mmCIF file of C-alpha atoms in Angstrom:
data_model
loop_
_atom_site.group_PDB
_atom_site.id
_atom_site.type_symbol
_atom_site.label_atom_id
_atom_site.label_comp_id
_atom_site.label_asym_id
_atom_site.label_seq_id
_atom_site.Cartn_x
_atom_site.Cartn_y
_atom_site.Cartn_z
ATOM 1 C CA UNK R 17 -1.224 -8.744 27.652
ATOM 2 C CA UNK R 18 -0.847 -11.627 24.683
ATOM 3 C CA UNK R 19 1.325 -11.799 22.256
ATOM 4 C CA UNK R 20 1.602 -13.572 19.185
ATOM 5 C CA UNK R 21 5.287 -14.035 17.700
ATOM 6 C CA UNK R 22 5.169 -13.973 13.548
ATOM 7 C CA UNK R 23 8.404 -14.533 11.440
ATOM 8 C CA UNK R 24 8.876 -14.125 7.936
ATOM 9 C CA UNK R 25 11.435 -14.218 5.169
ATOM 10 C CA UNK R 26 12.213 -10.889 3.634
ATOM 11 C CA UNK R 27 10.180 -11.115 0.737
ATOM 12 C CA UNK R 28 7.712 -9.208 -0.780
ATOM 13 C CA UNK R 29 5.690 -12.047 -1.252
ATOM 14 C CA UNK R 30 4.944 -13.031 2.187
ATOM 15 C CA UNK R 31 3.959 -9.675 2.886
ATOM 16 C CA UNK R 32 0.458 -10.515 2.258
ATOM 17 C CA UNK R 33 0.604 -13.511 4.675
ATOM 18 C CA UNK R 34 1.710 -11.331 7.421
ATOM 19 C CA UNK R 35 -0.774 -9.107 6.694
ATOM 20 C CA UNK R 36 -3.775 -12.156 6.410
ATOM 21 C CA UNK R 37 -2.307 -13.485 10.113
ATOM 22 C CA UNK R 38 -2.795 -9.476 11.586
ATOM 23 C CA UNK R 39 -5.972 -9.509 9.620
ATOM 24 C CA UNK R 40 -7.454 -12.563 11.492
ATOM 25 C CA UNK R 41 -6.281 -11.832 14.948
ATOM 26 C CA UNK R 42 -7.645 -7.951 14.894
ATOM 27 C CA UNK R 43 -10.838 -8.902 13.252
ATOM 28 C CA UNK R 44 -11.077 -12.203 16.032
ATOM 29 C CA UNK R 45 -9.356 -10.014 19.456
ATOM 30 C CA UNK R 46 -10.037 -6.544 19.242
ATOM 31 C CA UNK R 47 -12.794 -3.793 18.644
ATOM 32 C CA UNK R 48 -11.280 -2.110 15.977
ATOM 33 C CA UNK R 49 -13.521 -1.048 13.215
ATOM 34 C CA UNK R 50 -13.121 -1.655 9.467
ATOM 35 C CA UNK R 51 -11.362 1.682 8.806
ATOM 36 C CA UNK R 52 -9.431 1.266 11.952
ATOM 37 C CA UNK R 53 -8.432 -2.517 10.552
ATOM 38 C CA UNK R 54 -7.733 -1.201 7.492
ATOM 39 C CA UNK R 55 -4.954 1.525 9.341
ATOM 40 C CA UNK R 56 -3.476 -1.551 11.108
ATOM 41 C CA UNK R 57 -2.987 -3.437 8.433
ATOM 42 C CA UNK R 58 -1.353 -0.705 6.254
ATOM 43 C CA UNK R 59 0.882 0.554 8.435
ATOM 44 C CA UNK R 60 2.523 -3.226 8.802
ATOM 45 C CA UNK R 61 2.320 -3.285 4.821
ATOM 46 C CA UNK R 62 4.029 -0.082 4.869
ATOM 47 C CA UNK R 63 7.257 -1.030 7.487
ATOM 48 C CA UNK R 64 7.567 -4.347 6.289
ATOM 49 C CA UNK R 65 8.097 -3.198 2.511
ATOM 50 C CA UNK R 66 10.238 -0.906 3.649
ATOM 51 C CA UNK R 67 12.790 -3.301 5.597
ATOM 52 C CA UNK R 68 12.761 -5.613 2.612
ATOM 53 C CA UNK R 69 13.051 -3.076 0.051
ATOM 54 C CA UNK R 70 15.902 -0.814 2.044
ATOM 55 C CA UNK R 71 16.911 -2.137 5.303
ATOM 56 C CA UNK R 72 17.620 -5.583 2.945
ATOM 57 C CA UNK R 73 17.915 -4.058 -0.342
ATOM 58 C CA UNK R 74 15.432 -6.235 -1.518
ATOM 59 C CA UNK R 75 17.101 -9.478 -0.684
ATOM 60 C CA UNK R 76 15.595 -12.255 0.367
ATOM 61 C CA UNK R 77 16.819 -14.923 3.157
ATOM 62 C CA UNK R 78 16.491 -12.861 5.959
ATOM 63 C CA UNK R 79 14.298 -13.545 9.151
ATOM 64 C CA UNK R 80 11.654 -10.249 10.104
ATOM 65 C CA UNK R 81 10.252 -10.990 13.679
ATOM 66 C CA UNK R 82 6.881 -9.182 13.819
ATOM 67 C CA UNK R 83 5.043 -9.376 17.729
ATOM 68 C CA UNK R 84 1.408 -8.556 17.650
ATOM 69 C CA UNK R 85 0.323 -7.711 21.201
ATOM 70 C CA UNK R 86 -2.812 -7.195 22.824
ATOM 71 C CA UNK R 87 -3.366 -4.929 25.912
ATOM 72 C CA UNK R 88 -6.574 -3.991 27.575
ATOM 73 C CA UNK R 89 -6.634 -0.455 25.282
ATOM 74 C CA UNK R 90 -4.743 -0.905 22.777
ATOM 75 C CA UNK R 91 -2.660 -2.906 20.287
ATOM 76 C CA UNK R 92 1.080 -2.926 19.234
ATOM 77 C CA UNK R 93 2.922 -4.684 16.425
ATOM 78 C CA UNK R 94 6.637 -4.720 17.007
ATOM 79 C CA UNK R 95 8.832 -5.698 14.284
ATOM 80 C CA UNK R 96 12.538 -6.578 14.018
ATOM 81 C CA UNK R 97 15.306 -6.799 11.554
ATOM 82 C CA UNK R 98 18.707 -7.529 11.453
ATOM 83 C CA UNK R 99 19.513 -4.836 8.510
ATOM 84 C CA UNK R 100 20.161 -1.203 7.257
ATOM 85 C CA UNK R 101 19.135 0.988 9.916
ATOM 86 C CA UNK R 102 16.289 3.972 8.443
ATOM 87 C CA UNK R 103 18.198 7.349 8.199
ATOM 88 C CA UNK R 104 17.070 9.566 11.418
ATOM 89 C CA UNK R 105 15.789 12.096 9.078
ATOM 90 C CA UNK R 106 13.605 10.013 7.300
ATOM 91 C CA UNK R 107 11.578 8.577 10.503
ATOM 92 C CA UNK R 108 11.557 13.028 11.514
ATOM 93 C CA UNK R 109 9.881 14.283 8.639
ATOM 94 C CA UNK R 110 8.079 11.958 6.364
ATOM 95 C CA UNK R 111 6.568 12.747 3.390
ATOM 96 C CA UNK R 112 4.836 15.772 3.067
ATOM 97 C CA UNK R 113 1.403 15.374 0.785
ATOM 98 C CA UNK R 114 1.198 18.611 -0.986
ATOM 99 C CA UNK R 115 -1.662 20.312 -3.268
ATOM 100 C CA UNK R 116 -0.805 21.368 -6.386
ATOM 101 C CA UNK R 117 1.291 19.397 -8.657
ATOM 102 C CA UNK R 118 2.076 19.148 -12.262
ATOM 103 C CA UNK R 119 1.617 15.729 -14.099
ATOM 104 C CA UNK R 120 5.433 15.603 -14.200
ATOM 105 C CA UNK R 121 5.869 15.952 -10.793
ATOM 106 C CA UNK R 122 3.386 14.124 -9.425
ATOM 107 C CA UNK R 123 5.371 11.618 -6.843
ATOM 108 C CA UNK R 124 5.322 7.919 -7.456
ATOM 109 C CA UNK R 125 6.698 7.174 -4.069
ATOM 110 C CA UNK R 126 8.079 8.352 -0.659
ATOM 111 C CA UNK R 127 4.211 8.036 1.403
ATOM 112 C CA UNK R 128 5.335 4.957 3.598
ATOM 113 C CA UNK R 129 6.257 6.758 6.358
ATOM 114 C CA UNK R 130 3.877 9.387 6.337
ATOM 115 C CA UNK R 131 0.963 6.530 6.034
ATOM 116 C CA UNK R 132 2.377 4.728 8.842
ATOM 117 C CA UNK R 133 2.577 7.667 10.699
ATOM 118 C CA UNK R 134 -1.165 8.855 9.726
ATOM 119 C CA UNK R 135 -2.561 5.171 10.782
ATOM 120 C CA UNK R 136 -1.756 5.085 14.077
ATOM 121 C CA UNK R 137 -1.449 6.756 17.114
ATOM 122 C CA UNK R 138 2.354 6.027 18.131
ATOM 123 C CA UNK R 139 5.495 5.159 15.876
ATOM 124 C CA UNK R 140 9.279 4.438 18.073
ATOM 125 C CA UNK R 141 12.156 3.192 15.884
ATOM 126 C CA UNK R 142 15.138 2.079 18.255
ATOM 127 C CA UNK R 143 18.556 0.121 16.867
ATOM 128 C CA UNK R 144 21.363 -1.464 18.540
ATOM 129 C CA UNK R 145 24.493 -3.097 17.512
ATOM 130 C CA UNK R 146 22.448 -5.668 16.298
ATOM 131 C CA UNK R 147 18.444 -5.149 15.561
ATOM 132 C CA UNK R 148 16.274 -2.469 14.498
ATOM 133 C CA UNK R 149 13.005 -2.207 16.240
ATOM 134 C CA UNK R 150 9.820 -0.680 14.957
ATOM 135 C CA UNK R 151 6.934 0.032 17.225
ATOM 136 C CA UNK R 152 3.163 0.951 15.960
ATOM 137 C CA UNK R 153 0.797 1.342 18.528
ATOM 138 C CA UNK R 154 -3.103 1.796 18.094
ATOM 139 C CA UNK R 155 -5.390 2.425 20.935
ATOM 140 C CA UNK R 156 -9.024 1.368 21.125
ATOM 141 C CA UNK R 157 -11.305 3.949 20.658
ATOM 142 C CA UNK R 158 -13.673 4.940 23.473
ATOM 143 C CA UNK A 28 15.286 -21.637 4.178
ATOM 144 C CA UNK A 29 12.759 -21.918 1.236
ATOM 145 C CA UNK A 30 12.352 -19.308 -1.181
ATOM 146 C CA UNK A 31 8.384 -17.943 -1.509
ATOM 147 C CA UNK A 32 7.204 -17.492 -4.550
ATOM 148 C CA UNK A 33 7.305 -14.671 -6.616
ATOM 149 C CA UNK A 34 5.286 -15.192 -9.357
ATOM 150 C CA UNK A 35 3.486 -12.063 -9.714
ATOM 151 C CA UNK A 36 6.979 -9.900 -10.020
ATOM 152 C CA UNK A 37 7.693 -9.278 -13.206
ATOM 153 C CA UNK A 38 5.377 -8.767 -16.634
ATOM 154 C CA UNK A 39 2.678 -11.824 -15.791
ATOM 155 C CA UNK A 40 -0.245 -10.395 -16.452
ATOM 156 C CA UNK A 41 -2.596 -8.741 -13.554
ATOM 157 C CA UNK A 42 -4.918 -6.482 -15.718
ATOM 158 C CA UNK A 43 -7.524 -7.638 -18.038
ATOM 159 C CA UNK A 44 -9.645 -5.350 -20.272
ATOM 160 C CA UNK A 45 -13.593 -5.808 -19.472
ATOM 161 C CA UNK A 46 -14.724 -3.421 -22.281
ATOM 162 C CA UNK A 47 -14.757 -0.784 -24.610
ATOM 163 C CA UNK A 48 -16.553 2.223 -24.635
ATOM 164 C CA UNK A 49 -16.047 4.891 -27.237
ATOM 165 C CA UNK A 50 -12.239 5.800 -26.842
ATOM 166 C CA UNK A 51 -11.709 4.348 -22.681
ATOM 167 C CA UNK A 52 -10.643 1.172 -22.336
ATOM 168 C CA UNK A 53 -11.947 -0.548 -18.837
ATOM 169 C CA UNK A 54 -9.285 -2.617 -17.256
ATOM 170 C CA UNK A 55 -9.991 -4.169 -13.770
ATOM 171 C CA UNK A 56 -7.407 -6.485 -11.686
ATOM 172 C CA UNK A 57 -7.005 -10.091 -11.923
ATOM 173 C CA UNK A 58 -5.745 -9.480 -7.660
ATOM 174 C CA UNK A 59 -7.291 -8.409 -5.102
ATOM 175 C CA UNK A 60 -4.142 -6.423 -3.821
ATOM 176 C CA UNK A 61 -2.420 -3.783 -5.709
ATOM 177 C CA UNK A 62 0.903 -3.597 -3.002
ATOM 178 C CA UNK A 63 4.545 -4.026 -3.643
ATOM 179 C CA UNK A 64 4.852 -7.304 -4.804
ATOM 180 C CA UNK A 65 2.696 -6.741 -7.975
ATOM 181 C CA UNK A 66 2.924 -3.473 -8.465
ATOM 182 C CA UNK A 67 5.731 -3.475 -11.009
ATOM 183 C CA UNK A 68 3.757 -5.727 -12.999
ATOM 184 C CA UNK A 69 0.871 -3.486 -12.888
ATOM 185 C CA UNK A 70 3.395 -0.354 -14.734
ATOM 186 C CA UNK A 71 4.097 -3.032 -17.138
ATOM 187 C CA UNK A 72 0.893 -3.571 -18.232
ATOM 188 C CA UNK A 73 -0.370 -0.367 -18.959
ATOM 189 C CA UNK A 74 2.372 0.295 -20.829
ATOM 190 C CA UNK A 75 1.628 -2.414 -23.067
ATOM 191 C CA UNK A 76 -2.007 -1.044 -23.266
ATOM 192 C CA UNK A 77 -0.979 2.645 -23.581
ATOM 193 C CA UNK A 78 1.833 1.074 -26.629
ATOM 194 C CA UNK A 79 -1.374 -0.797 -27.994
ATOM 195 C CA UNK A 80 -3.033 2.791 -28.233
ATOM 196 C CA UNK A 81 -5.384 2.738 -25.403
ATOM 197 C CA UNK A 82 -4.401 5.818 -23.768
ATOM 198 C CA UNK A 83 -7.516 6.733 -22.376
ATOM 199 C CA UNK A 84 -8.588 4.431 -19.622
ATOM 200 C CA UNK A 85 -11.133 3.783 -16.939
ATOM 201 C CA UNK A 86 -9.588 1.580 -13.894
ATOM 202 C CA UNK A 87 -12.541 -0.430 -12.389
ATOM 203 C CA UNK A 88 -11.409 -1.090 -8.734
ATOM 204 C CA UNK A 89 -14.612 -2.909 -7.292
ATOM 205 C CA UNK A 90 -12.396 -6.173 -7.104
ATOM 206 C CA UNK A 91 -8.926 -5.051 -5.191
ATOM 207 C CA UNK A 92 -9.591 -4.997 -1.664
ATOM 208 C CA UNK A 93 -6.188 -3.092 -0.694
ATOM 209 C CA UNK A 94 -3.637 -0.869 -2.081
ATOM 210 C CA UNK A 95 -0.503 0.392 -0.341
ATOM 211 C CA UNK A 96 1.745 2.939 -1.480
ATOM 212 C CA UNK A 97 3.529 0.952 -3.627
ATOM 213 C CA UNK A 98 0.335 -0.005 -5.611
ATOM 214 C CA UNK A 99 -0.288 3.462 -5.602
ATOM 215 C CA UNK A 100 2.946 5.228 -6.829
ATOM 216 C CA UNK A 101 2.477 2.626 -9.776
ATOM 217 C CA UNK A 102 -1.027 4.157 -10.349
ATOM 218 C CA UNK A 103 0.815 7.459 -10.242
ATOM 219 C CA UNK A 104 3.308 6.757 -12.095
ATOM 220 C CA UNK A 105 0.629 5.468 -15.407
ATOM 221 C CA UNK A 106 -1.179 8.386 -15.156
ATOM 222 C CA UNK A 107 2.036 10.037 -15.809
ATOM 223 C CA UNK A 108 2.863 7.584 -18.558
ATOM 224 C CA UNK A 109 -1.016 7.900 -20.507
ATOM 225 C CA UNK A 110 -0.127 12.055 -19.813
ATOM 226 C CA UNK A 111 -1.557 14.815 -21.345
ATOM 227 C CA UNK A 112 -2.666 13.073 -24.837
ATOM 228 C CA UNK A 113 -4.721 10.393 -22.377
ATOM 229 C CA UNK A 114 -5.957 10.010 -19.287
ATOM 230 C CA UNK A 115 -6.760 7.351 -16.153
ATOM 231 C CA UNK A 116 -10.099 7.310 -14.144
ATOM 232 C CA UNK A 117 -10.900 5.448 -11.083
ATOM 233 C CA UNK A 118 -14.115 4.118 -10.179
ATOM 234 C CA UNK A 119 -14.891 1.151 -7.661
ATOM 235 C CA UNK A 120 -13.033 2.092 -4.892
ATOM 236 C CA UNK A 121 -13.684 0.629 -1.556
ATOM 237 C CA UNK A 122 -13.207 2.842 1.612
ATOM 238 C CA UNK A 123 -10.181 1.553 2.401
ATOM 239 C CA UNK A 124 -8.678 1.926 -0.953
ATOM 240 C CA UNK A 125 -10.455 5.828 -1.219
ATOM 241 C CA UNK A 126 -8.591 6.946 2.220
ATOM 242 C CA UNK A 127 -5.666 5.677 1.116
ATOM 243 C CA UNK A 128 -6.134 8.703 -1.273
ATOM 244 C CA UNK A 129 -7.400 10.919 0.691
ATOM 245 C CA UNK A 130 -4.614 10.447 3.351
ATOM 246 C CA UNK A 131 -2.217 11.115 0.132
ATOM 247 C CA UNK A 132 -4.198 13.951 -1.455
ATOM 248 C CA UNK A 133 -4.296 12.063 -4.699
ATOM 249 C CA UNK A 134 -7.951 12.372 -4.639
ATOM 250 C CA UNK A 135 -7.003 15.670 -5.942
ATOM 251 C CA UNK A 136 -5.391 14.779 -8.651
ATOM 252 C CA UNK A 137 -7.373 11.748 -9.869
ATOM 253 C CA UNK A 138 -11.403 11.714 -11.107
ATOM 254 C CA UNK A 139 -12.733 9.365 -9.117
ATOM 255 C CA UNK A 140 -16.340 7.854 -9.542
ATOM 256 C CA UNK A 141 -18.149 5.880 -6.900
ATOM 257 C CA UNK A 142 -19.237 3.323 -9.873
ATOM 258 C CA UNK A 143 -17.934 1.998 -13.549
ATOM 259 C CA UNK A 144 -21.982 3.563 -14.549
ATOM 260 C CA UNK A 145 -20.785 6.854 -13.015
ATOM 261 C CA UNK A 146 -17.602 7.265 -14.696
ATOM 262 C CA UNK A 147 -19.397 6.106 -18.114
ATOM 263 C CA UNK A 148 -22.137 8.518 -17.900
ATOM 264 C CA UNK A 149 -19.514 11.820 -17.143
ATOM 265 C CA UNK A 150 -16.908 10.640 -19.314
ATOM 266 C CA UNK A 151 -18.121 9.174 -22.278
#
């Protein structure tokens, strides 16, 4: 196992240089495909937005703690914040994608979870008194 | 602790128009990611091209690399704005960008063309 500690400010715009650091180490240290790259990286895109946008209400000044480890099969980003814990509900039933909508009720948002949970293979959320811990976990494939 | 930078919120500018054919307006990205960060500015400026009377565009995505849901509720959400007197087509999607639709189902809802030629030659 090796693990590389990231932490960033909660704002949107370092997003992308979270996501350029897990770019580089899956692309360098694992077998993951393009597509399967691609599922990584959105699913980290996905959680992080969502801490800064509701577990910090958008604010910025806060410290996100993301841990990118590498086992033999498979590789999990764990990420930590110090703010709003996510609803229960929300991380039990996320968005449903459904077929037939009108152009009025098309939805403009409310896919994060879903896409996080449709990129990889296993999603735990887990709080205490004082963090909130997101794990993704994506195994190799055969 | 320093600030970053965010110089693409707001109404900057992130879409340029690349041409004009018939009554579609192509528009393509000055970024190469359409996430949350930008994607407010993106809303922004199609509704300064729908108020300019282009209403009917084609959205060349060969250049943006990756879209989150963010970037795409704000696609969403200007097909909703161009509605039923106009319309938005993609074309240029990468596969990353094109399961990000698929995973959504909004490759139901939007015409999507492989290439800008494509969407010209069914469309126009």
């Amino acid at each position: 196992m090796r693990t590389l500690h990231l932490y960033i400010e909660s704002n949107l715009g370092n997003i992308p240089l979270a996501a350029s650091c897990l770019r580089g180490l899956i692309t360098q240290e694992t077998p993951f495909n393009e597509s399967e790259r691609y599922d990584v990286e959105l699913a980290v895109v996905e959680a992080l937005t969502n801490i800064i946008k509701h577990a910090y209400a958008g604010k910025s000044g806060y410290i996100i703690h993301l841990a990118l480890i590498l086992y033999e099969d498979h590789f999990t980003v764990e990420i930590y914040d110090s703010g709003k814990t996510i609803d229960k509900k929300h991380t039990k039933e996320p968005y449903p994608p459904q077929l037939s909508y009108s152009l009025e009720e098309l939805p403009e948002s409310g896919w994060g979870l879903y896409l996080i949970q449709q990129c990889v293979d296993k999603v735990d959320y887990s709080m205490d008194e004082n963090c909130n811990k997101l794990s993704l976990c994506k195994y190799f494939s055969a | 602790m320093p600030t970053a930078s965010t110089k693409k919120q707001g109404s900057l500018m992130c879409l340029i128009i690349t041409a004009q054919h018939g009554k579609y307006t192509v528009i393509c990205m000055t970024e190469k990611r359409l996430d949350a960060q930008i994607a407010l500015s993106f809303r922004e400026n199609i509704k300064k091209l729908a108020d300019e009377g282009h209403r009917f565009i084609i959205f060349d995505l060969t250049s943006v690399h990756f879209i989150d849901s963010s970037g795409l509720g704000a696609i969403v959400a200007s097909l909703k704005l161009l509605g039923n007197q106009g319309n938005l087509i993609l074309c240029g999607a990468n596969e990353n960008v094109s399961r990000l639709f698929m995973l959504t189902h909004m490759n139901k809802v939007f015409s999507i063309y492989m290439t800008l030629d494509e969407a010209l030659a069914i469309e126009t």
